[in-house]
Amino acid sequence: MDANTRTTPPREQQALALFERHVAAFTSGNLDAVLNDFGEHAVVITPDGVFEGPEQIRALYGGLLAEFGTIDRGDSPGLTLDALHVRHDMIFITWHAESMHKVFPFGTDTFLCKGDRFERQTIAFSTPHPRQGTVG
C-alpha cells in the first residue's frame, strides 16, 4: 500500500487531534490550554535546555507566547507549517515563523504522545534574525 493512501490508525488520529488542539491554543495565546496538552511528567528539550514538569514548561511557553503574542489577533504573522508527519504516537513538523520582533527561517519539533497528552517534545530552529522595521 502506498504511504500516501494508507488508512490513518486511531492512535495517529488521536495524536493529530492533540497537535491541532495544541496549535489552536498556541495561536490564540492561551497558556493554560497549551499546558493542558502536556502530561504531568512531560519533558521539552530546546537549544536553551531541558524543561521538565508543569512549572518549567509553563515558563518556556510563557516566554514563547510573549514573543509571538496572540497570532490569531494579528500580534505577529505567526507560524507556517511546512511539513507534518504522524506515525503511531510521534509527530514531526518543520516550520518557519515570524514573531513580533524576529524571523525564524527554519524550525522543527518532534512530539511523543501518550493518550491525549504530550510526554516529550523537542524544539530546534535556525538562528532568528530581526524582522524588518523592528529592533531586537
Short mmCIF file of C-alpha atoms in Angstrom, two decimals:
data_model
loop_
_atom_site.label_atom_id
_atom_site.label_comp_id
_atom_site.label_asym_id
_atom_site.label_seq_id
_atom_site.Cartn_x
_atom_site.Cartn_y
_atom_site.Cartn_z
CA MET A 1 0.00 0.00 0.00
CA ASP A 2 1.30 3.48 -0.90
CA ALA A 3 2.28 5.54 2.16
CA ASN A 4 0.06 8.37 0.94
CA THR A 5 -3.06 6.23 0.67
CA ARG A 6 -2.92 4.21 3.86
CA THR A 7 -5.74 4.43 6.38
CA THR A 8 -4.89 6.55 9.42
CA PRO A 9 -4.95 4.35 12.54
CA PRO A 10 -6.90 5.59 15.60
CA ARG A 11 -3.72 6.28 17.60
CA GLU A 12 -2.45 8.57 14.84
CA GLN A 13 -5.83 10.27 14.62
CA GLN A 14 -5.65 10.94 18.38
CA ALA A 15 -2.10 12.31 18.06
CA LEU A 16 -3.12 14.58 15.19
CA ALA A 17 -6.16 15.85 17.12
CA LEU A 18 -3.88 16.65 20.08
CA PHE A 19 -1.46 18.52 17.81
CA GLU A 20 -4.27 20.52 16.19
CA ARG A 21 -5.59 21.44 19.64
CA HIS A 22 -2.07 22.49 20.67
CA VAL A 23 -1.61 24.74 17.63
CA ALA A 24 -5.02 26.34 18.24
CA ALA A 25 -4.10 27.03 21.88
CA PHE A 26 -0.72 28.46 20.88
CA THR A 27 -2.05 30.74 18.14
CA SER A 28 -4.82 32.00 20.43
CA GLY A 29 -2.24 32.82 23.12
CA ASN A 30 -3.94 30.57 25.69
CA LEU A 31 -1.13 29.45 28.00
CA ASP A 32 -3.37 27.30 30.21
CA ALA A 33 -4.71 25.43 27.18
CA VAL A 34 -1.16 24.93 25.86
CA LEU A 35 -0.09 23.50 29.21
CA ASN A 36 -3.14 21.22 29.33
CA ASP A 37 -1.67 19.44 26.29
CA PHE A 38 1.28 18.16 28.34
CA GLY A 39 1.35 15.24 30.75
CA GLU A 40 2.35 15.74 34.38
CA HIS A 41 5.84 14.34 33.77
CA ALA A 42 6.39 15.86 30.32
CA VAL A 43 9.83 16.95 29.15
CA VAL A 44 10.60 19.56 26.48
CA ILE A 45 14.14 19.83 25.10
CA THR A 46 15.21 23.01 23.29
CA PRO A 47 18.53 24.59 22.29
CA ASP A 48 18.29 26.56 25.56
CA GLY A 49 17.98 23.49 27.78
CA VAL A 50 15.66 20.89 29.22
CA PHE A 51 12.28 21.88 30.68
CA GLU A 52 10.69 19.25 32.87
CA GLY A 53 7.29 19.27 34.53
CA PRO A 54 4.45 21.78 34.55
CA GLU A 55 6.28 24.74 36.14
CA GLN A 56 9.26 24.67 33.79
CA ILE A 57 7.10 24.07 30.72
CA ARG A 58 4.88 26.99 31.81
CA ALA A 59 7.98 29.23 31.94
CA LEU A 60 9.10 28.04 28.48
CA TYR A 61 5.73 28.50 26.79
CA GLY A 62 5.07 31.73 28.69
CA GLY A 63 8.19 33.12 27.03
CA LEU A 64 7.20 31.79 23.61
CA LEU A 65 3.74 33.31 23.88
CA ALA A 66 5.26 36.62 24.99
CA GLU A 67 7.45 36.55 21.86
CA PHE A 68 4.65 35.67 19.45
CA GLY A 69 1.71 37.44 21.09
CA THR A 70 -1.74 36.31 20.08
CA ILE A 71 -1.23 35.23 16.48
CA ASP A 72 -4.98 34.88 15.88
CA ARG A 73 -5.40 38.54 16.85
CA GLY A 74 -2.65 39.62 14.46
CA ASP A 75 0.05 40.45 17.02
CA SER A 76 2.55 38.67 14.76
CA PRO A 77 2.46 36.98 11.34
CA GLY A 78 2.81 33.67 13.13
CA LEU A 79 3.73 30.14 12.30
CA THR A 80 3.63 28.31 8.96
CA LEU A 81 3.82 24.52 8.93
CA ASP A 82 6.00 23.28 6.08
CA ALA A 83 5.77 19.56 6.88
CA LEU A 84 3.69 17.45 9.24
CA HIS A 85 4.21 13.71 9.65
CA VAL A 86 2.41 11.49 12.16
CA ARG A 87 3.31 7.87 12.78
CA HIS A 88 1.97 5.88 15.70
CA ASP A 89 2.37 8.21 18.70
CA MET A 90 5.02 10.50 17.15
CA ILE A 91 4.59 13.82 15.37
CA PHE A 92 7.32 15.53 13.35
CA ILE A 93 6.94 19.05 11.98
CA THR A 94 9.04 21.59 10.15
CA TRP A 95 8.04 25.23 10.18
CA HIS A 96 9.05 28.83 9.68
CA ALA A 97 7.70 31.73 11.68
CA GLU A 98 7.67 35.44 12.37
CA SER A 99 7.16 36.69 15.88
CA MET A 100 6.54 40.30 16.80
CA HIS A 101 10.27 41.04 16.53
CA LYS A 102 12.06 38.10 14.90
CA VAL A 103 12.05 35.90 11.80
CA PHE A 104 12.68 32.19 12.31
CA PRO A 105 13.66 30.87 8.84
CA PHE A 106 13.52 27.19 9.84
CA GLY A 107 12.35 25.22 12.82
CA THR A 108 11.47 21.66 13.67
CA ASP A 109 9.66 19.96 16.53
CA THR A 110 9.08 16.34 17.43
CA PHE A 111 6.31 15.32 19.82
CA LEU A 112 5.80 11.99 21.55
CA CYS A 113 2.19 11.49 22.63
CA LYS A 114 0.76 9.33 25.37
CA GLY A 115 -3.01 9.21 25.13
CA ASP A 116 -4.27 12.75 24.77
CA ARG A 117 -1.14 14.47 26.16
CA PHE A 118 2.40 15.17 25.02
CA GLU A 119 5.03 13.36 27.08
CA ARG A 120 8.08 14.56 25.15
CA GLN A 121 8.82 17.43 22.78
CA THR A 122 11.99 18.59 21.10
CA ILE A 123 12.31 22.03 19.53
CA ALA A 124 15.13 23.24 17.28
CA PHE A 125 15.39 26.24 14.99
CA SER A 126 17.90 28.19 12.93
CA THR A 127 19.20 31.43 14.38
CA PRO A 128 16.42 34.03 14.21
CA HIS A 129 17.05 37.49 12.81
CA PRO A 130 15.21 40.78 13.43
CA ARG A 131 12.06 41.49 11.43
CA GLN A 132 12.34 44.42 9.05
CA GLY A 133 11.42 47.62 10.84
CA THR A 134 11.94 46.20 14.34
CA VAL A 135 14.73 46.40 16.84
CA GLY A 136 15.90 43.38 18.83
#
